[in-house]
XYZ file of C-alpha atoms in Angstrom:
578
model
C 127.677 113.827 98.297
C 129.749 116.653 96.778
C 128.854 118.547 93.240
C 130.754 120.450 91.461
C 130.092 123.436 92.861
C 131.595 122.663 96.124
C 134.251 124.798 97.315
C 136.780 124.682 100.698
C 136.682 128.195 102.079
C 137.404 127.821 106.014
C 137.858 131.657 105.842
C 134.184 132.354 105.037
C 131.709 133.220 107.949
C 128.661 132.641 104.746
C 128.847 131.658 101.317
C 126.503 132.065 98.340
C 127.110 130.358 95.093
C 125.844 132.861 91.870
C 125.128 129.760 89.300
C 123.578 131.247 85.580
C 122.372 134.245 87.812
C 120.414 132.422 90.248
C 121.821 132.769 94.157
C 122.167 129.303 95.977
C 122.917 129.297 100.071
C 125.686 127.098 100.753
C 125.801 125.209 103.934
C 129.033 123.936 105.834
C 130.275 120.726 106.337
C 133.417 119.840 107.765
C 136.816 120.257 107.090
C 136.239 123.856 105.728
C 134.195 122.532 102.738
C 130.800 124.571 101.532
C 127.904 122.699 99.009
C 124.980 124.355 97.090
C 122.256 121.736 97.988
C 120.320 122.662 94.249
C 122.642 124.023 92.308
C 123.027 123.092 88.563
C 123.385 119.627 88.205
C 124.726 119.655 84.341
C 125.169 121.590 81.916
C 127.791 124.657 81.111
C 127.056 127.288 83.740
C 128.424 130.654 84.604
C 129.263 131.068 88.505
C 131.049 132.600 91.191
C 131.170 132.852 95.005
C 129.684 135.854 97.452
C 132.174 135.671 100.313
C 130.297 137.196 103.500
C 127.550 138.914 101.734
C 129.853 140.405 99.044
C 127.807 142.744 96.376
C 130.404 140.981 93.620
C 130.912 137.611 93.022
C 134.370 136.043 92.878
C 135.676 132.833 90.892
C 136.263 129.148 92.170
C 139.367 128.680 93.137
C 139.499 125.304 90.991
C 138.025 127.017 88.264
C 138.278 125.493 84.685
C 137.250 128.384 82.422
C 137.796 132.401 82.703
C 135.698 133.368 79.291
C 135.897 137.059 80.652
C 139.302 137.369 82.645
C 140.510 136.753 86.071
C 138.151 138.973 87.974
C 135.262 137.413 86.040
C 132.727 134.873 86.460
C 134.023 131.643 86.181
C 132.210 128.355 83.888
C 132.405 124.588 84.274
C 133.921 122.533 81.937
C 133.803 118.794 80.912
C 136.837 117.763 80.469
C 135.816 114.298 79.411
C 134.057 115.690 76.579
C 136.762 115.722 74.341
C 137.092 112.688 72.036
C 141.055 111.646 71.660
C 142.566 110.445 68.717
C 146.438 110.059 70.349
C 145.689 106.426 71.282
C 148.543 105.629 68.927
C 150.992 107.590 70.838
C 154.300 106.250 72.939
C 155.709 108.471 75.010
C 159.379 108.036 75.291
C 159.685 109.736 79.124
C 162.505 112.360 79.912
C 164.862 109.858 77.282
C 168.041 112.982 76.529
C 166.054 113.800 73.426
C 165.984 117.443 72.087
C 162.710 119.703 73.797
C 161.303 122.462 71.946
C 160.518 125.394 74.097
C 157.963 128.146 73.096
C 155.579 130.471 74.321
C 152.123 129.899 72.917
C 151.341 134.105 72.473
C 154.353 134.515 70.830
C 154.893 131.263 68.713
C 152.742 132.607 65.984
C 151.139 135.778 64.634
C 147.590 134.636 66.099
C 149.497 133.416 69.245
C 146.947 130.543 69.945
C 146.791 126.828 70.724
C 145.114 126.257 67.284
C 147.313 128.162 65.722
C 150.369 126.081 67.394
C 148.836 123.304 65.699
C 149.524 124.805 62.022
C 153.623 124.540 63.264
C 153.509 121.026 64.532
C 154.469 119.780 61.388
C 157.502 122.346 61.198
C 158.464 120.873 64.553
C 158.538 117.378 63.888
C 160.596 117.939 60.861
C 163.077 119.486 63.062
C 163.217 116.080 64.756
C 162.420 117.474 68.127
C 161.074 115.009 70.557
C 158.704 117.096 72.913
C 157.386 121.058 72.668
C 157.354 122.543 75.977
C 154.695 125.234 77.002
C 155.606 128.227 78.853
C 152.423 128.596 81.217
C 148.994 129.009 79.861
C 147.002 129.248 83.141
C 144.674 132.049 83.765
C 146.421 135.303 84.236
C 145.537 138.735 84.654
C 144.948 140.694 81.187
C 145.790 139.287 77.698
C 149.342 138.939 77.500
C 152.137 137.915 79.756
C 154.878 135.532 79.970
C 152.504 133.202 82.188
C 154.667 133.167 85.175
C 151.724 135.809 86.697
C 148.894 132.991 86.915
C 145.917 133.205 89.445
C 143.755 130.415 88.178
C 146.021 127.139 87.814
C 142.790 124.689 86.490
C 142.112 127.432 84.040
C 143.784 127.684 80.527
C 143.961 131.094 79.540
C 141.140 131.705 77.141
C 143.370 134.285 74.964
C 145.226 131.035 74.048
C 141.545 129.237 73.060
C 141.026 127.959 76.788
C 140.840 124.028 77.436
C 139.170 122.168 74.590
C 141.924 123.871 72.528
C 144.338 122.740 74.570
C 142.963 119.578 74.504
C 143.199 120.050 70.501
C 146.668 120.812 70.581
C 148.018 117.915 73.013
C 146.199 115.449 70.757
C 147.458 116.643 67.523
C 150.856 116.886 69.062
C 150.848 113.488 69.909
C 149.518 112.223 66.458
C 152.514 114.153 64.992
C 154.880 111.695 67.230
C 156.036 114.964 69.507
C 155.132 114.985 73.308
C 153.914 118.140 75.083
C 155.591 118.790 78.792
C 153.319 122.040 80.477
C 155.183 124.529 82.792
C 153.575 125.305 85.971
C 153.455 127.682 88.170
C 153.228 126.461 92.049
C 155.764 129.293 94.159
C 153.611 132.259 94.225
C 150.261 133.834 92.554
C 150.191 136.434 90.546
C 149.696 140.152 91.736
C 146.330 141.008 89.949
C 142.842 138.303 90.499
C 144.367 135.728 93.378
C 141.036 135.974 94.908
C 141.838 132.286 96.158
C 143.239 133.759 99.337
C 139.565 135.239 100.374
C 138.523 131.419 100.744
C 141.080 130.258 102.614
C 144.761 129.805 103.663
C 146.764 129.439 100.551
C 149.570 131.182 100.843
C 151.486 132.219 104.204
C 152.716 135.609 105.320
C 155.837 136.527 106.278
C 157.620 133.795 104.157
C 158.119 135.557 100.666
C 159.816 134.780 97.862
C 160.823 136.653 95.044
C 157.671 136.922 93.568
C 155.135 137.472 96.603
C 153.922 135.319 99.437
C 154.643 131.406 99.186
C 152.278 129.187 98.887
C 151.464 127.294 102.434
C 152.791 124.004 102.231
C 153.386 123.266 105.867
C 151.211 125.903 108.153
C 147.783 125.348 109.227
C 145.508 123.991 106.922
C 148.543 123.176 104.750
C 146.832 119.550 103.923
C 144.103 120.756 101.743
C 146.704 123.507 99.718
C 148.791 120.739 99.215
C 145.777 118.564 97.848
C 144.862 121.595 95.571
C 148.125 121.279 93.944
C 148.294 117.741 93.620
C 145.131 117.626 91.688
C 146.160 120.389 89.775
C 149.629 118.257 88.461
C 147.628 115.323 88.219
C 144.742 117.262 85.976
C 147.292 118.027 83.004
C 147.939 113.985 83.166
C 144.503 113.077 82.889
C 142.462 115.883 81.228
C 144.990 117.142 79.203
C 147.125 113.960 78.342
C 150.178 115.757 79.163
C 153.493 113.568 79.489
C 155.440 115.948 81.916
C 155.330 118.730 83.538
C 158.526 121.236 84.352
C 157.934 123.018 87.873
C 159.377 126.579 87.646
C 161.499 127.621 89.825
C 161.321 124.979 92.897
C 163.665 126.219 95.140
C 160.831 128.887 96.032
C 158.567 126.156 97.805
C 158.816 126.863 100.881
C 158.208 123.256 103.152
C 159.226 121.977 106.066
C 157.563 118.897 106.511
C 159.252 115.702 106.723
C 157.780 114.288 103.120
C 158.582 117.615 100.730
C 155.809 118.193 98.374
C 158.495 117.792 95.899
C 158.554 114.202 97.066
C 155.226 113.808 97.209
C 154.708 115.344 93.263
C 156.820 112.665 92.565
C 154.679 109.664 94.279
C 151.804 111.184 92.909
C 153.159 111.196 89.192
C 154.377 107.598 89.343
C 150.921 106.605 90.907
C 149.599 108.228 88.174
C 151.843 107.034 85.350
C 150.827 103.471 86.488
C 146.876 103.900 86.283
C 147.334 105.178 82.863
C 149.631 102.616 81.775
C 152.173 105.035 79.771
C 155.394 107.142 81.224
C 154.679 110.618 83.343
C 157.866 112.498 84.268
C 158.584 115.851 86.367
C 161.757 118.228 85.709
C 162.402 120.729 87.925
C 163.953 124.669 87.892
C 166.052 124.743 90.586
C 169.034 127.137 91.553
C 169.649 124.942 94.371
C 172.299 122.756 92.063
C 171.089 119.838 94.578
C 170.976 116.875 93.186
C 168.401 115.466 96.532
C 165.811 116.231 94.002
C 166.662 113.659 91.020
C 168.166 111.043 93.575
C 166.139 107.795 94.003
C 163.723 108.029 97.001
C 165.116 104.692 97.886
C 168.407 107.028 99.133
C 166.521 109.706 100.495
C 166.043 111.995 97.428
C 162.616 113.301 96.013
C 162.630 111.382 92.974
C 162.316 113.377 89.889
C 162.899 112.944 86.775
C 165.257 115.341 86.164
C 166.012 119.220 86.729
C 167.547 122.239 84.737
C 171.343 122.692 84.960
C 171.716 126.524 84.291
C 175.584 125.744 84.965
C 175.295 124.273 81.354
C 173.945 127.458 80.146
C 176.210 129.954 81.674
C 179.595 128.642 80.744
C 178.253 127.678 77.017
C 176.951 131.712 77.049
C 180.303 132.832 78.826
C 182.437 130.744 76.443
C 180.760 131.639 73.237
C 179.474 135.192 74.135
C 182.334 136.506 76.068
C 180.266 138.273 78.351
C 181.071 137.912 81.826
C 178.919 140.252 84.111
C 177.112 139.220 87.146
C 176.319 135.412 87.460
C 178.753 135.112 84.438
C 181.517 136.052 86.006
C 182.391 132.685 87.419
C 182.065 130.538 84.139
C 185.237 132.858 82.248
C 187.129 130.315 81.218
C 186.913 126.589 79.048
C 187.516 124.774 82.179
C 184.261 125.911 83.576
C 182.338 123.923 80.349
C 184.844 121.068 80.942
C 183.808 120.443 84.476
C 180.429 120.565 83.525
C 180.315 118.438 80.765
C 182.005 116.181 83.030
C 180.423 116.606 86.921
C 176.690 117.978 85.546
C 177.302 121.205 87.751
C 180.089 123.617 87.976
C 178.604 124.727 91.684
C 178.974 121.604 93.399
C 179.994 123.071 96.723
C 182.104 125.773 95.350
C 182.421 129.401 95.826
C 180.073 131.672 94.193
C 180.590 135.134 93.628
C 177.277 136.066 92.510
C 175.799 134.554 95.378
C 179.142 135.599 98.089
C 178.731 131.905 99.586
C 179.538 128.826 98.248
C 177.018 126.918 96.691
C 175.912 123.222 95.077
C 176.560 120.237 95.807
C 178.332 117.242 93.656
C 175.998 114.706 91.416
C 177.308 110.885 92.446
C 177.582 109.917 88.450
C 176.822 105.970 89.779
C 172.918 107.413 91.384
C 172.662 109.155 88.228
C 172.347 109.988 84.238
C 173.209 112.677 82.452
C 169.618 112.685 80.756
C 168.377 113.787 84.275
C 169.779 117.424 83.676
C 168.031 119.838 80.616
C 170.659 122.087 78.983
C 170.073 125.140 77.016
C 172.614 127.799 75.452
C 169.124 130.230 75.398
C 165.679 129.654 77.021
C 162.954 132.626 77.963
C 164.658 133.183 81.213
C 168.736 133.600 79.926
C 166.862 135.670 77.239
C 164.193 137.390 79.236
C 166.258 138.340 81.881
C 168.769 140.418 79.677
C 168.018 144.114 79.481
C 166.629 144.314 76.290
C 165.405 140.558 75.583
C 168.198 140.397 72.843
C 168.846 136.806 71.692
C 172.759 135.775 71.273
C 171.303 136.229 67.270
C 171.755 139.709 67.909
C 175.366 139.966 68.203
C 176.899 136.798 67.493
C 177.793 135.321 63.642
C 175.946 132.448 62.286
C 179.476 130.490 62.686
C 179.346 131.273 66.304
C 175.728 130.189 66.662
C 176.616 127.108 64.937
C 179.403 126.520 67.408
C 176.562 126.786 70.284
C 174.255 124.573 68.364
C 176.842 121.941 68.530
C 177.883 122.525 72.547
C 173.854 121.624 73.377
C 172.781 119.384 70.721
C 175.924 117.130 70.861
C 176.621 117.125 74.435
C 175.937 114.650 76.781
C 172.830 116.314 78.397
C 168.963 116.774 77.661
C 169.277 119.686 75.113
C 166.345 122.130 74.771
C 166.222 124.928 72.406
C 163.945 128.343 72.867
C 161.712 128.940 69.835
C 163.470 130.830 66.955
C 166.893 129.986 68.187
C 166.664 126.994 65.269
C 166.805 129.529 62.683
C 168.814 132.094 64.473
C 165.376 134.210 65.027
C 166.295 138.167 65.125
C 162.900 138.987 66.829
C 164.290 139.712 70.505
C 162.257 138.677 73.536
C 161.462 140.763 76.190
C 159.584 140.831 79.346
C 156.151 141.934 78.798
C 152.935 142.598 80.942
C 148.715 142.966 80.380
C 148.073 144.403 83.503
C 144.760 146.130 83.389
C 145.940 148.323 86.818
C 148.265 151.691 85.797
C 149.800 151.717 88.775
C 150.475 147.638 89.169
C 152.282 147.598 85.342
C 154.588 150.520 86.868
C 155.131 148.460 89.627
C 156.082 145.417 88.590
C 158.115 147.422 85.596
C 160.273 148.651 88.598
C 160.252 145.456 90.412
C 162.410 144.344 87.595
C 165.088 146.426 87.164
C 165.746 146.301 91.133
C 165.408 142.301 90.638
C 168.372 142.763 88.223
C 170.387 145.332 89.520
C 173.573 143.707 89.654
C 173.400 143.182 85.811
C 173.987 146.385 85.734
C 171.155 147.333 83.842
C 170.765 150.731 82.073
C 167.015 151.429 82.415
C 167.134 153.438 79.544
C 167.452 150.378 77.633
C 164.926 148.206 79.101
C 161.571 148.196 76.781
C 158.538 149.404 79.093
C 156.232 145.631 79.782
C 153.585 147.325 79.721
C 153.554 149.019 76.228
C 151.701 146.695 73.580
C 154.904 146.948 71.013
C 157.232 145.438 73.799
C 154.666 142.241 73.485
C 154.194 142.580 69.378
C 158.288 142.847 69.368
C 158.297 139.261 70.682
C 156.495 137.277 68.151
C 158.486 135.527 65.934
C 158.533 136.244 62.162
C 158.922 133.068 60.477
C 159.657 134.720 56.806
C 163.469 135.157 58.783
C 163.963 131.443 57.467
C 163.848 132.410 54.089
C 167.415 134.345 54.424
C 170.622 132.336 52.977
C 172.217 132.488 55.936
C 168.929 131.772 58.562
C 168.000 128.779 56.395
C 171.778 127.554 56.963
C 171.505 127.465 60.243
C 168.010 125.768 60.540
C 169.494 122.920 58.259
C 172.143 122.501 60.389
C 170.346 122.128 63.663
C 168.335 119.891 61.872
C 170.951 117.674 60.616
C 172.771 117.974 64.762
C 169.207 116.547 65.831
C 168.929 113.604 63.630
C 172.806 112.750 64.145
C 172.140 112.896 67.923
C 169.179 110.558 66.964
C 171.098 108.026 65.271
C 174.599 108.025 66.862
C 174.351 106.177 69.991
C 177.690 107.116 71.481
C 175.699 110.983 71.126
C 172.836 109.413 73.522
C 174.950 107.622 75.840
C 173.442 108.854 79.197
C 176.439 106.907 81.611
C 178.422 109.720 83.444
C 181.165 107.739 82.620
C 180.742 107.808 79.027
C 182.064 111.293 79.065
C 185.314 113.268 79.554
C 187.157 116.194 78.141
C 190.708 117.852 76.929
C 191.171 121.305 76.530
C 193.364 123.530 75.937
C 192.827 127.560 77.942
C 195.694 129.545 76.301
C 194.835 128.157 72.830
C 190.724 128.000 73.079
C 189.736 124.978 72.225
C 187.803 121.900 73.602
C 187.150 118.115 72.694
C 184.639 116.216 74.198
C 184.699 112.506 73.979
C 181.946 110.453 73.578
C 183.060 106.428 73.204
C 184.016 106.491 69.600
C 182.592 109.739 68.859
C 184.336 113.262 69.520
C 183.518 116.619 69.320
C 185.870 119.422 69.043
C 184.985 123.048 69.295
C 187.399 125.838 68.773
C 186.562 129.129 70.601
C 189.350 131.023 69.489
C 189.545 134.303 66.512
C 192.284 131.866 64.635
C 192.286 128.194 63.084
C 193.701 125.860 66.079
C 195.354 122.287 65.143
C 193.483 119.918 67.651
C 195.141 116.701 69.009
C 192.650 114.228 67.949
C 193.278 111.217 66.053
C 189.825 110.804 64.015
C 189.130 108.964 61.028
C 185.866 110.897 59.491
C 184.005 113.885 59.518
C 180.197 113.122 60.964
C 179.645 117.105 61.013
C 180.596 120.315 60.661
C 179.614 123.689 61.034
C 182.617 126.353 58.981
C 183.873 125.238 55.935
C 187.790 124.794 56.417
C 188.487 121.665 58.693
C 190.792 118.736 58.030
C 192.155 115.684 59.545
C 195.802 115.343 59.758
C 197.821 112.521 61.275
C 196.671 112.571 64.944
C 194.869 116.090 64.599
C 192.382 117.729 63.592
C 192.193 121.775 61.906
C 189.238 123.730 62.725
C 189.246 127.320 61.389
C 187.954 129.997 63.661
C 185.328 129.009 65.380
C 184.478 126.339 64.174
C 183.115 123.014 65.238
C 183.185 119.118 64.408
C 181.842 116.250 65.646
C 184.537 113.429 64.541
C 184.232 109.408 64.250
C 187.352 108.179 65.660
């Protein structure tokens, strides 16, 4: 009969379970798995495993709670404990409405789940449908973006561990928003991944960015794969969770014939139908594959849906006018026209960031354009820059109007990053806890080579390790108080409840959609049944061949509808009935 102490550590000659500071000899049984016949049968308890005699104890790999850190004792937690109040809730699933984005340390001044809870109201009057959560598993020191997590069961405690996450989830849900968690399941983090002491998690020699991958098809690969199926299915069923976004999926390494990928997916609809309500996965791919949002019936993995960074980089390129490393491709309105029309711009074409061509094209009959989550900024595209400047930092409110209205109206799942509602000035940058001198220089340098052909200038790169580089990163919400901040927020309001209420907005038929533009004059229209939107990119007012018959929206004073056209002033933007 197992307990909850019982651990699978095929690496261990002897194991010894430290439970409220009492020792307990575990005993083998097969497959790998230890017990602790006697070990506490209730009640919270501090513990930790002695590996082979070890002086120090080390914490459970499944681990719920890290009250003291990552190289600490763990503690047990109930999760059915907690007594819900969300039985009102509907979840919509992955339905093309607008996701909120945010990082729980940074969200507010306190940077906690309870906190969070205070802005829930904000968010819903925004008209958002779900908040998304950066990660907020266990992770070495007190601040980090999350992407550096040892303990996957654990929620970091700086954040108010798991009943507050249980807290939030509930409250979110009783304020009609849905929460989607990001998880981590490519690599561990550098600093308290005791996990590989126990046994085979991860597999040499086939790295990723990060570190080693996680070993999804070598020996022993059944029970890793296991481990991370519970773990997905845990934020369903403790947490009450309605999707989770898996970062970066290309990393996941497999080469079995049913890809974990697939196999999340089984799981999550097996899942979805014992609780009765709708549980959907989105994945971060740079694969531009569309395998992984294709019905399993026709040999794809089945997802829900997956980021389109295509989306992002020619919305950046043609707002922006940067064009430097992975940009360099999207210069040019024909690049946002083919993927407002074909999902991806790199379906099988060259790429000269990656010197191969890349992608391959989405079959519009298999699938919707809800599948695919669009940003013009997230934490990566803002992360990722030098010196975690937001487009707020050099762009004019008209201009981050105009991207407002290229996400928000188009024909994709639009998600905005935290701040960018209200044009937030607080930049943010990469930033690191680690406890370990010489690992925050480390991983500091790691960086800039990881973004060397950015052409970084290092002397512009805040350190991650220095406290301000984190404090730099919170947002201050008194920036919505400014005239022309408070502008802006009303207007991506008013784009959010228009997408809400205009169906031709919503349509998610590939067919519904198709574009004229114009390259020498700057200017775009993208049609949507009997609804239009036309953006002008260029420094001068453009006359637009549209014939439209009202103005839904706008974003710069200025436009007018002639016979057949339509004037937008520099740009400017307008979403059009026709």
């Amino acid at each position: 009969m197992s307990s909850r102490f019982d651990v699978w550590a095929p690496k261990a000659q002897s194991l010894t379970l430290v439970a409220d500071g009492e020792q307990y000899p575990m005993t083998s049984r097969s497959g790998g798995w230890w017990e602790a016949p006697g070990a506490p049968a209730d009640g919270d308890v501090d513990y930790g495993y002695l590996i082979n005699g070890a002086a120090d104890p080390v914490p459970d790999p499944r681990s719920r709670r890290q009250p003291e850190g990552v190289h600490s004792l763990s503690r047990t937690f109930d999760a059915g404990a907690y007594s819900w109040g969300d039985s009102g809730w509907s979840s919509p699933g992955l339905d093309g409405n607008v996701i909120y984005e945010m990082h729980i340390g940074t969200f507010t001044p306190e940077g906690t789940l309870d906190a969070a809870i205070g802005k829930l109201d904000y968010l819903a009057g925004l008209g958002v449908q779900y908040v998304e959560l950066l990660p907020v598993n266990a992770f070495n020191g007190t601040h980090n973006w999350g992407y550096d997590g040892v303990l996957w069961y654990a929620v970091q405690e700086t954040y108010g561990g798991p009943e507050a996450y249980q807290r939030f989830v509930d409250a979110a849900h009783q304020h009609g928003l849905g929460v989607i968690q990001d998880v981590v399941y490519n690599h561990l983090g550098p600093s308290g991944n005791y996990i590989t002491q126990f046994a085979p998690y991860l597999t040499e020699g086939k790295a990723n960015t990060w570190g080693d991958s996680l070993n999804l098809d070598g020996p022993g690969s059944d029970e890793v794969r296991r481990y991370v199926i519970d773990n997905l299915l845990m934020w369903f069923r403790d947490f009450h969770v309605d999707g989770l976004r898996l970062d970066a999926v290309h990393a996941l390494h497999d080469e079995r014939a049913i890809h974990i990928l697939e196999e999340f997916a089984v799981e999550t609809d097996r899942c979805a139908a014992e609780l009765g309500k709708p549980l959907f996965l989105v994945a971060e791919s740079d694969l531009n594959n569309p395998r992984l949002i294709a019905p399993r019936s026709d040999g794809g993995y089945g997802l829900a849906g997956q980021w389109s960074d295509d989306f992002h980089h020619a919305a950046h390129v043609n707002v922006t006018g940067e064009t430097v490393g992975y940009y360099e491709d999207f210069d040019s309105i024909g690049a946002l026209a083919k993927v407002y029309t074909e999902g991806f711009f790199h379906n099988g074409t060259w790429s000269s960031f990656r010197e191969r061509s890349h992608g391959r094209p989405i079959d519009p009959a298999k699938h919707t354009l809800h599948q695919l989550v669009v940003c013009t900024q997230n934490h990566d595209q803002i992360g990722n820059r030098a010196a975690g400047d937001r487009i707020s930092a050099t762009l004019p409110p008209v201009q981050l109007a105009q991207a407002a209205v290229l996400n928000l109206a188009g024909p994709f799942t639009p998600m905005l990053f935290m701040g960018e509602e209200y044009g937030a000035a607080t930049p943010w940058p990469f930033f690191t806890s680690h406890p370990e001198p010489e690992l925050g220089k480390a991983t500091a340098q790691g960086r800039l080579r990881e973004f060397e052909k950015m052409g970084w200038d290092p002397d512009t790169v805040p350190n991650p390790q220095d406290p301000e580089t984190f404090a730099s990163a919170k947002l201050d919400w008194s920036e919505q108080e400014r005239p022309e901040q408070a502008r802006l927020l009303n207007l991506y309001r008013d784009l959010i409840a228009l997408r809400r209420e205009n169906k031709d907005l919503h349509n998610p038929d590939f067919t519904s959609v198709s574009v004229d533009f114009d390259e020498d004059q700057r200017w775009l229209v993208l049609h949507r049944g009997g609804t239009v939107v036309v953006v002008n990119f260029a420094e001068a007012e453009r006359e637009v061949p549209v014939a439209a018959r009202k103005v839904l929206l706008s974003t710069a004073p200025g436009e007018s509808i002639g016979d057949g056209t339509v004037t937008l002033p520099a740009h400017g933007a307008a979403i059009l009935k026709v």
